Amino acid sequence: MGPLAWAKANLFSSWISTAVTLALGYLLVRWTMGFIDWAFINAIWSVPVTPQGAQTQACRALGGTGACWAVVTEKHRFILFGTYPYEEHWRPAICVLLFIGLYIVSAMRRFWRPALALIWLATLAVIGVLMWGGMLGLSYVPQERWGGLVITLILATFGIALAFPLSILVALGRRSSMPAIKTLCVLYVELIRGVPLISLLFMASVMFPLFLPEGMNIDKLLRAQIAIILFAAAYLAEVVRAGLQALPRGQYEAADALGLTYWQKTGFIILPQALRLVIPPLVNTFIGFFKDTSLVLIIGIFDLLTAGKTAIVEPARQGFGIEIYVTVGLIYFVFCFAMSRYSQGLEAELNRHRVR
């Protein structure tokens, strides 16, 4: 079916469909033209900078008819790196590139071998050295100075990477024949899923230190990371359990007939097929958790969104929040869209192999 035939069948099949298509098309064109005028044609990309800061009078004179991207240009380092020392911004910039490179390598199937774990460990070790410093001639930077995009990537990467194997164990535990393990896993999932992430972050930030021995303190970022891992694992466990339940009973019986042990049956036959069935909801959950990392602003951690909001608190820059939020939203969109497209490609590739 060609494009004209498709349009006739789906967009202009009746007079009602034609009217709705034309109305929506008109609104879409009007909105697109207005956005182009605001974002590009009438926009201001730079303003004079004095010792007192950027002069935004020209932006305010537009009266909202054009974007003031000069605010983003001036504050882009703060948005990306937070309060990290200005002269050391090359360190978190390299860390962001290392994270992106780690994602790309992990997405390539030819690297799906035990050596990938070593690549992860080596890369994360380099990121830790760069961010903290205190060795190899790098100045020490406490975690309280970290912020921006690199904090979002740290929370999302460690959160998903550690929550996923934990979720598999919890999902298997919920289907266990041992009552104690099953009950423990059920209580964990229902308890975590029954409260919002914000409450877990408050618990980790305020109450968790009360249970530690006197004189022992855990970094605030690590406490938030633990809360995110536990929260993500509970939701992912239900997705994995759905895949396990959707698998035909014959697969379990065939594995038992081969004389495989429980862990051999689970690792080589059951889990690969179950995870393939739930790729879309798994990635949907990953995307949700990537965006949920912005909730750490509640406990005072400067993630990407918090850095963006803080960048416009000064009176001279108030009124230009749309430009900042559009920029931050675009960064989130790039990462989330990449995950979505990769999952679609992976699912299609695995389905082709299954058909063969």
Tab-separated table of C-alpha atoms in Angstrom:
chain	number	residue	atom	x	y	z
A	1	MET	CA	0.000	0.000	0.000
A	2	GLY	CA	1.469	3.336	-1.091
A	3	PRO	CA	1.337	6.566	0.967
A	4	LEU	CA	-1.628	7.965	-0.974
A	5	ALA	CA	-3.628	4.783	-0.556
A	6	TRP	CA	-2.745	4.627	3.138
A	7	ALA	CA	-3.781	8.264	3.662
A	8	LYS	CA	-7.081	7.692	1.860
A	9	ALA	CA	-7.848	4.575	3.900
A	10	ASN	CA	-6.822	5.956	7.285
A	11	LEU	CA	-7.178	9.749	7.142
A	12	PHE	CA	-9.855	10.526	4.529
A	13	SER	CA	-12.069	7.437	4.606
A	14	SER	CA	-15.214	9.470	5.475
A	15	TRP	CA	-16.289	13.068	5.773
A	16	ILE	CA	-15.880	12.967	9.568
A	17	SER	CA	-12.392	11.507	9.278
A	18	THR	CA	-11.504	14.113	6.653
A	19	ALA	CA	-12.775	16.996	8.842
A	20	VAL	CA	-10.857	15.750	11.885
A	21	THR	CA	-7.681	15.246	9.817
A	22	LEU	CA	-7.870	18.745	8.342
A	23	ALA	CA	-8.602	20.353	11.734
A	24	LEU	CA	-5.734	18.554	13.442
A	25	GLY	CA	-3.440	19.301	10.508
A	26	TYR	CA	-4.303	23.014	10.728
A	27	LEU	CA	-3.619	23.119	14.477
A	28	LEU	CA	-0.363	21.211	14.039
A	29	VAL	CA	0.852	23.584	11.320
A	30	ARG	CA	-0.080	26.640	13.398
A	31	TRP	CA	1.702	25.262	16.468
A	32	THR	CA	4.776	24.296	14.448
A	33	MET	CA	5.036	27.728	12.832
A	34	GLY	CA	4.595	29.448	16.196
A	35	PHE	CA	7.270	27.275	17.796
A	36	ILE	CA	9.714	27.962	14.950
A	37	ASP	CA	9.120	31.700	15.311
A	38	TRP	CA	9.635	31.540	19.088
A	39	ALA	CA	12.562	29.114	19.169
A	40	PHE	CA	14.562	30.225	16.127
A	41	ILE	CA	13.411	33.284	14.169
A	42	ASN	CA	12.754	35.704	17.074
A	43	ALA	CA	15.159	34.054	19.520
A	44	ILE	CA	18.128	35.772	21.138
A	45	TRP	CA	21.213	33.597	21.333
A	46	SER	CA	23.623	35.874	23.174
A	47	VAL	CA	23.519	38.970	25.361
A	48	PRO	CA	26.230	41.283	26.729
A	49	VAL	CA	27.954	39.984	29.838
A	50	THR	CA	29.177	42.390	32.514
A	51	PRO	CA	30.875	41.718	35.867
A	52	GLN	CA	27.379	41.744	37.379
A	53	GLY	CA	26.223	38.968	35.016
A	54	ALA	CA	24.399	38.645	31.726
A	55	GLN	CA	22.231	41.597	30.698
A	56	THR	CA	18.816	40.184	29.795
A	57	GLN	CA	17.011	43.441	28.986
A	58	ALA	CA	16.929	42.552	25.277
A	59	CYS	CA	15.251	39.248	26.091
A	60	ARG	CA	12.636	40.903	28.275
A	61	ALA	CA	11.929	43.434	25.527
A	62	LEU	CA	10.682	40.580	23.327
A	63	GLY	CA	7.695	40.141	25.618
A	64	GLY	CA	7.674	36.370	25.206
A	65	THR	CA	7.623	36.392	21.404
A	66	GLY	CA	11.088	34.841	21.225
A	67	ALA	CA	13.228	32.491	23.264
A	68	CYS	CA	16.189	33.710	25.278
A	69	TRP	CA	18.686	30.924	24.656
A	70	ALA	CA	21.401	33.205	26.011
A	71	VAL	CA	20.350	32.128	29.522
A	72	VAL	CA	20.984	28.498	28.588
A	73	THR	CA	24.317	29.443	27.001
A	74	GLU	CA	25.389	31.239	30.154
A	75	LYS	CA	24.193	28.539	32.572
A	76	HIS	CA	24.896	25.370	30.584
A	77	ARG	CA	27.907	24.429	32.712
A	78	PHE	CA	25.892	24.729	35.918
A	79	ILE	CA	23.051	22.672	34.424
A	80	LEU	CA	25.418	19.907	33.319
A	81	PHE	CA	27.869	19.871	36.236
A	82	GLY	CA	26.182	21.644	39.159
A	83	THR	CA	28.514	23.214	41.699
A	84	TYR	CA	31.499	21.091	40.679
A	85	PRO	CA	34.615	23.338	40.633
A	86	TYR	CA	34.590	25.356	37.417
A	87	GLU	CA	38.204	24.704	36.480
A	88	GLU	CA	37.630	20.933	36.935
A	89	HIS	CA	34.573	20.637	34.668
A	90	TRP	CA	36.557	18.519	32.231
A	91	ARG	CA	36.383	15.667	34.742
A	92	PRO	CA	32.563	15.253	34.904
A	93	ALA	CA	32.447	15.930	31.139
A	94	ILE	CA	34.706	12.924	30.557
A	95	CYS	CA	32.555	10.899	32.968
A	96	VAL	CA	29.419	11.679	30.954
A	97	LEU	CA	31.197	10.521	27.784
A	98	LEU	CA	32.351	7.356	29.573
A	99	PHE	CA	28.790	6.593	30.646
A	100	ILE	CA	27.526	7.071	27.083
A	101	GLY	CA	30.339	4.894	25.739
A	102	LEU	CA	29.482	2.229	28.323
A	103	TYR	CA	25.855	2.239	27.185
A	104	ILE	CA	26.872	1.905	23.530
A	105	VAL	CA	29.277	-0.971	24.202
A	106	SER	CA	26.707	-2.754	26.367
A	107	ALA	CA	24.120	-2.446	23.588
A	108	MET	CA	26.311	-4.316	21.087
A	109	ARG	CA	25.586	-8.037	21.172
A	110	ARG	CA	29.150	-8.961	20.251
A	111	PHE	CA	30.236	-7.652	23.665
A	112	TRP	CA	27.713	-9.810	25.535
A	113	ARG	CA	30.319	-12.007	27.201
A	114	PRO	CA	31.963	-12.201	30.636
A	115	ALA	CA	34.538	-9.591	29.602
A	116	LEU	CA	31.737	-6.996	29.572
A	117	ALA	CA	31.629	-7.153	33.382
A	118	LEU	CA	35.318	-6.256	33.478
A	119	ILE	CA	34.662	-3.330	31.116
A	120	TRP	CA	31.949	-2.089	33.477
A	121	LEU	CA	34.158	-2.398	36.541
A	122	ALA	CA	37.091	-0.658	34.869
A	123	THR	CA	34.931	2.175	33.501
A	124	LEU	CA	33.149	2.764	36.800
A	125	ALA	CA	36.498	2.781	38.606
A	126	VAL	CA	37.796	5.457	36.228
A	127	ILE	CA	34.612	7.475	36.746
A	128	GLY	CA	35.037	7.247	40.531
A	129	VAL	CA	38.662	8.410	40.326
A	130	LEU	CA	37.717	11.332	38.079
A	131	MET	CA	34.768	12.467	40.176
A	132	TRP	CA	36.367	12.162	43.615
A	133	GLY	CA	39.981	12.799	42.737
A	134	GLY	CA	42.454	12.864	45.579
A	135	MET	CA	44.926	10.768	43.593
A	136	LEU	CA	46.960	10.851	40.373
A	137	GLY	CA	47.397	14.603	40.808
A	138	LEU	CA	43.638	15.286	40.823
A	139	SER	CA	42.263	17.556	43.509
A	140	TYR	CA	39.691	16.023	45.854
A	141	VAL	CA	36.078	17.051	45.220
A	142	PRO	CA	33.526	15.978	47.876
A	143	GLN	CA	30.267	14.455	46.755
A	144	GLU	CA	28.352	17.522	47.972
A	145	ARG	CA	29.853	19.449	45.032
A	146	TRP	CA	28.645	16.967	42.423
A	147	GLY	CA	25.552	17.799	40.405
A	148	GLY	CA	23.835	18.067	37.062
A	149	LEU	CA	23.744	15.443	34.350
A	150	VAL	CA	26.481	13.283	35.820
A	151	ILE	CA	24.446	12.744	39.034
A	152	THR	CA	21.431	11.683	36.975
A	153	LEU	CA	23.562	9.199	35.033
A	154	ILE	CA	25.148	7.836	38.213
A	155	LEU	CA	21.789	7.279	39.907
A	156	ALA	CA	20.169	5.792	36.797
A	157	THR	CA	23.102	3.561	35.821
A	158	PHE	CA	23.785	2.084	39.248
A	159	GLY	CA	20.079	1.933	40.027
A	160	ILE	CA	19.129	-0.092	36.954
A	161	ALA	CA	22.326	-2.172	36.836
A	162	LEU	CA	21.962	-3.351	40.450
A	163	ALA	CA	18.165	-3.474	40.611
A	164	PHE	CA	17.815	-5.773	37.608
A	165	PRO	CA	19.669	-8.824	39.025
A	166	LEU	CA	17.999	-8.241	42.398
A	167	SER	CA	14.596	-8.203	40.683
A	168	ILE	CA	15.332	-11.554	39.021
A	169	LEU	CA	16.144	-13.116	42.400
A	170	VAL	CA	12.987	-11.627	43.942
A	171	ALA	CA	10.826	-12.835	41.027
A	172	LEU	CA	12.252	-16.345	41.365
A	173	GLY	CA	11.726	-16.142	45.121
A	174	ARG	CA	8.042	-15.279	44.674
A	175	ARG	CA	7.649	-18.496	42.656
A	176	SER	CA	9.705	-20.566	45.082
A	177	SER	CA	8.232	-23.650	46.753
A	178	MET	CA	9.901	-22.683	50.040
A	179	PRO	CA	7.311	-20.738	52.098
A	180	ALA	CA	9.847	-18.615	54.011
A	181	ILE	CA	11.565	-17.308	50.868
A	182	LYS	CA	8.277	-16.778	49.054
A	183	THR	CA	6.751	-14.885	51.975
A	184	LEU	CA	9.828	-12.692	52.363
A	185	CYS	CA	9.825	-11.779	48.665
A	186	VAL	CA	6.082	-11.075	48.651
A	187	LEU	CA	6.388	-8.799	51.691
A	188	TYR	CA	9.307	-6.937	50.122
A	189	VAL	CA	7.517	-6.334	46.809
A	190	GLU	CA	4.192	-5.340	48.330
A	191	LEU	CA	5.803	-3.075	50.931
A	192	ILE	CA	8.005	-1.217	48.446
A	193	ARG	CA	5.281	-0.923	45.797
A	194	GLY	CA	2.830	0.304	48.402
A	195	VAL	CA	4.703	3.560	49.104
A	196	PRO	CA	5.911	6.330	46.769
A	197	LEU	CA	9.576	6.734	45.917
A	198	ILE	CA	9.670	10.075	47.734
A	199	SER	CA	8.878	8.371	51.033
A	200	LEU	CA	11.717	5.869	50.495
A	201	LEU	CA	14.113	8.708	49.733
A	202	PHE	CA	13.074	10.456	52.952
A	203	MET	CA	13.522	7.210	54.873
A	204	ALA	CA	16.982	6.693	53.372
A	205	SER	CA	18.010	10.285	54.016
A	206	VAL	CA	16.564	10.826	57.500
A	207	MET	CA	15.829	7.520	59.229
A	208	PHE	CA	18.421	5.152	57.772
A	209	PRO	CA	21.339	6.879	59.584
A	210	LEU	CA	19.533	6.285	62.901
A	211	PHE	CA	20.000	2.522	62.511
A	212	LEU	CA	23.752	2.804	61.943
A	213	PRO	CA	26.338	2.367	64.706
A	214	GLU	CA	27.421	5.549	66.446
A	215	GLY	CA	30.105	7.394	64.514
A	216	MET	CA	29.262	5.646	61.232
A	217	ASN	CA	27.839	7.752	58.437
A	218	ILE	CA	26.879	6.841	54.870
A	219	ASP	CA	27.039	9.406	52.107
A	220	LYS	CA	23.693	10.996	51.186
A	221	LEU	CA	24.099	10.068	47.528
A	222	LEU	CA	24.716	6.422	48.459
A	223	ARG	CA	21.613	6.386	50.672
A	224	ALA	CA	19.516	7.761	47.821
A	225	GLN	CA	21.055	5.197	45.485
A	226	ILE	CA	20.082	2.344	47.807
A	227	ALA	CA	16.487	3.618	47.980
A	228	ILE	CA	16.269	3.824	44.179
A	229	ILE	CA	17.715	0.312	43.782
A	230	LEU	CA	15.222	-1.200	46.221
A	231	PHE	CA	12.320	0.676	44.630
A	232	ALA	CA	13.283	-0.259	41.079
A	233	ALA	CA	13.897	-3.915	41.970
A	234	ALA	CA	10.385	-4.313	43.388
A	235	TYR	CA	8.750	-3.062	40.184
A	236	LEU	CA	11.092	-4.950	37.878
A	237	ALA	CA	10.493	-8.148	39.865
A	238	GLU	CA	6.816	-8.075	38.911
A	239	VAL	CA	7.705	-7.585	35.244
A	240	VAL	CA	10.114	-10.531	35.354
A	241	ARG	CA	7.538	-12.641	37.193
A	242	ALA	CA	5.035	-11.898	34.440
A	243	GLY	CA	7.509	-13.283	31.903
A	244	LEU	CA	8.058	-16.403	34.000
A	245	GLN	CA	4.322	-17.000	34.263
A	246	ALA	CA	3.767	-16.410	30.532
A	247	LEU	CA	6.232	-19.136	29.589
A	248	PRO	CA	4.483	-22.394	28.623
A	249	ARG	CA	4.603	-25.111	31.230
A	250	GLY	CA	6.136	-27.427	28.677
A	251	GLN	CA	9.424	-25.515	28.837
A	252	TYR	CA	9.763	-26.297	32.530
A	253	GLU	CA	8.867	-29.943	31.982
A	254	ALA	CA	11.321	-30.284	29.082
A	255	ALA	CA	14.129	-28.840	31.210
A	256	ASP	CA	13.283	-31.263	34.028
A	257	ALA	CA	13.271	-34.151	31.549
A	258	LEU	CA	16.846	-33.260	30.541
A	259	GLY	CA	17.941	-33.720	34.138
A	260	LEU	CA	19.101	-30.140	34.594
A	261	THR	CA	19.558	-28.647	38.042
A	262	TYR	CA	17.344	-25.757	39.163
A	263	TRP	CA	19.944	-23.104	38.372
A	264	GLN	CA	20.881	-24.694	35.023
A	265	LYS	CA	17.223	-24.858	34.022
A	266	THR	CA	16.629	-21.278	35.132
A	267	GLY	CA	19.780	-19.749	33.633
A	268	PHE	CA	19.882	-21.553	30.273
A	269	ILE	CA	16.223	-22.194	29.410
A	270	ILE	CA	13.657	-20.349	31.523
A	271	LEU	CA	15.089	-16.859	32.089
A	272	PRO	CA	16.286	-16.170	28.499
A	273	GLN	CA	12.820	-16.937	27.117
A	274	ALA	CA	10.968	-15.135	29.915
A	275	LEU	CA	13.035	-11.951	29.582
A	276	ARG	CA	12.544	-11.946	25.816
A	277	LEU	CA	8.778	-11.922	26.360
A	278	VAL	CA	8.879	-8.855	28.608
A	279	ILE	CA	11.397	-6.613	26.806
A	280	PRO	CA	8.814	-3.811	26.175
A	281	PRO	CA	7.616	-3.520	29.822
A	282	LEU	CA	11.178	-3.881	31.090
A	283	VAL	CA	12.426	-0.976	28.994
A	284	ASN	CA	9.315	1.033	29.833
A	285	THR	CA	10.181	0.563	33.506
A	286	PHE	CA	13.816	1.529	32.861
A	287	ILE	CA	12.696	4.748	31.179
A	288	GLY	CA	10.372	5.549	34.077
A	289	PHE	CA	13.159	5.081	36.617
A	290	PHE	CA	15.576	7.178	34.587
A	291	LYS	CA	13.141	10.074	34.874
A	292	ASP	CA	12.293	9.306	38.506
A	293	THR	CA	15.871	10.095	39.498
A	294	SER	CA	14.774	13.748	39.391
A	295	LEU	CA	12.928	13.132	42.698
A	296	VAL	CA	16.236	13.237	44.580
A	297	LEU	CA	15.819	17.017	44.649
A	298	ILE	CA	13.542	16.358	47.640
A	299	ILE	CA	16.579	15.421	49.748
A	300	GLY	CA	18.848	18.119	48.358
A	301	ILE	CA	20.812	16.277	45.673
A	302	PHE	CA	21.616	18.384	42.612
A	303	ASP	CA	20.543	16.213	39.716
A	304	LEU	CA	19.952	17.528	36.188
A	305	LEU	CA	16.461	18.898	36.826
A	306	THR	CA	17.394	20.461	40.163
A	307	ALA	CA	20.403	22.182	38.605
A	308	GLY	CA	18.142	23.556	35.874
A	309	LYS	CA	15.643	24.915	38.398
A	310	THR	CA	18.417	26.459	40.490
A	311	ALA	CA	19.918	28.151	37.423
A	312	ILE	CA	16.943	30.526	37.172
A	313	VAL	CA	16.484	31.524	40.816
A	314	GLU	CA	18.441	34.748	40.359
A	315	PRO	CA	16.154	37.749	39.719
A	316	ALA	CA	17.922	38.643	36.455
A	317	ARG	CA	17.114	35.205	35.025
A	318	GLN	CA	13.609	34.707	36.347
A	319	GLY	CA	11.022	34.518	33.609
A	320	PHE	CA	13.176	32.359	31.344
A	321	GLY	CA	12.294	29.003	32.849
A	322	ILE	CA	10.754	27.705	29.626
A	323	GLU	CA	14.111	27.787	27.838
A	324	ILE	CA	15.806	25.951	30.709
A	325	TYR	CA	13.075	23.320	30.986
A	326	VAL	CA	13.024	22.769	27.220
A	327	THR	CA	16.788	22.163	27.310
A	328	VAL	CA	16.574	19.789	30.280
A	329	GLY	CA	13.590	18.010	28.731
A	330	LEU	CA	15.509	17.567	25.485
A	331	ILE	CA	18.378	15.895	27.372
A	332	TYR	CA	15.955	13.512	29.074
A	333	PHE	CA	14.257	12.830	25.741
A	334	VAL	CA	17.530	11.911	24.009
A	335	PHE	CA	18.379	9.253	26.599
A	336	CYS	CA	14.836	7.885	26.887
A	337	PHE	CA	14.275	7.821	23.126
A	338	ALA	CA	17.573	5.988	22.641
A	339	MET	CA	16.474	3.322	25.147
A	340	SER	CA	13.112	2.994	23.430
A	341	ARG	CA	14.551	2.631	19.937
A	342	TYR	CA	17.169	0.147	21.096
A	343	SER	CA	14.554	-2.027	22.796
A	344	GLN	CA	12.441	-2.081	19.631
A	345	GLY	CA	15.431	-3.117	17.549
A	346	LEU	CA	16.494	-5.770	20.061
A	347	GLU	CA	12.987	-7.207	20.270
A	348	ALA	CA	12.706	-7.392	16.475
A	349	GLU	CA	16.125	-9.066	16.196
A	350	LEU	CA	15.319	-11.655	18.852
A	351	ASN	CA	11.970	-12.394	17.207
A	352	ARG	CA	13.699	-12.974	13.864
A	353	HIS	CA	16.107	-15.429	15.487
A	354	ARG	CA	13.221	-17.230	17.167
A	355	VAL	CA	11.386	-17.614	13.845
A	356	ARG	CA	14.480	-19.100	12.263
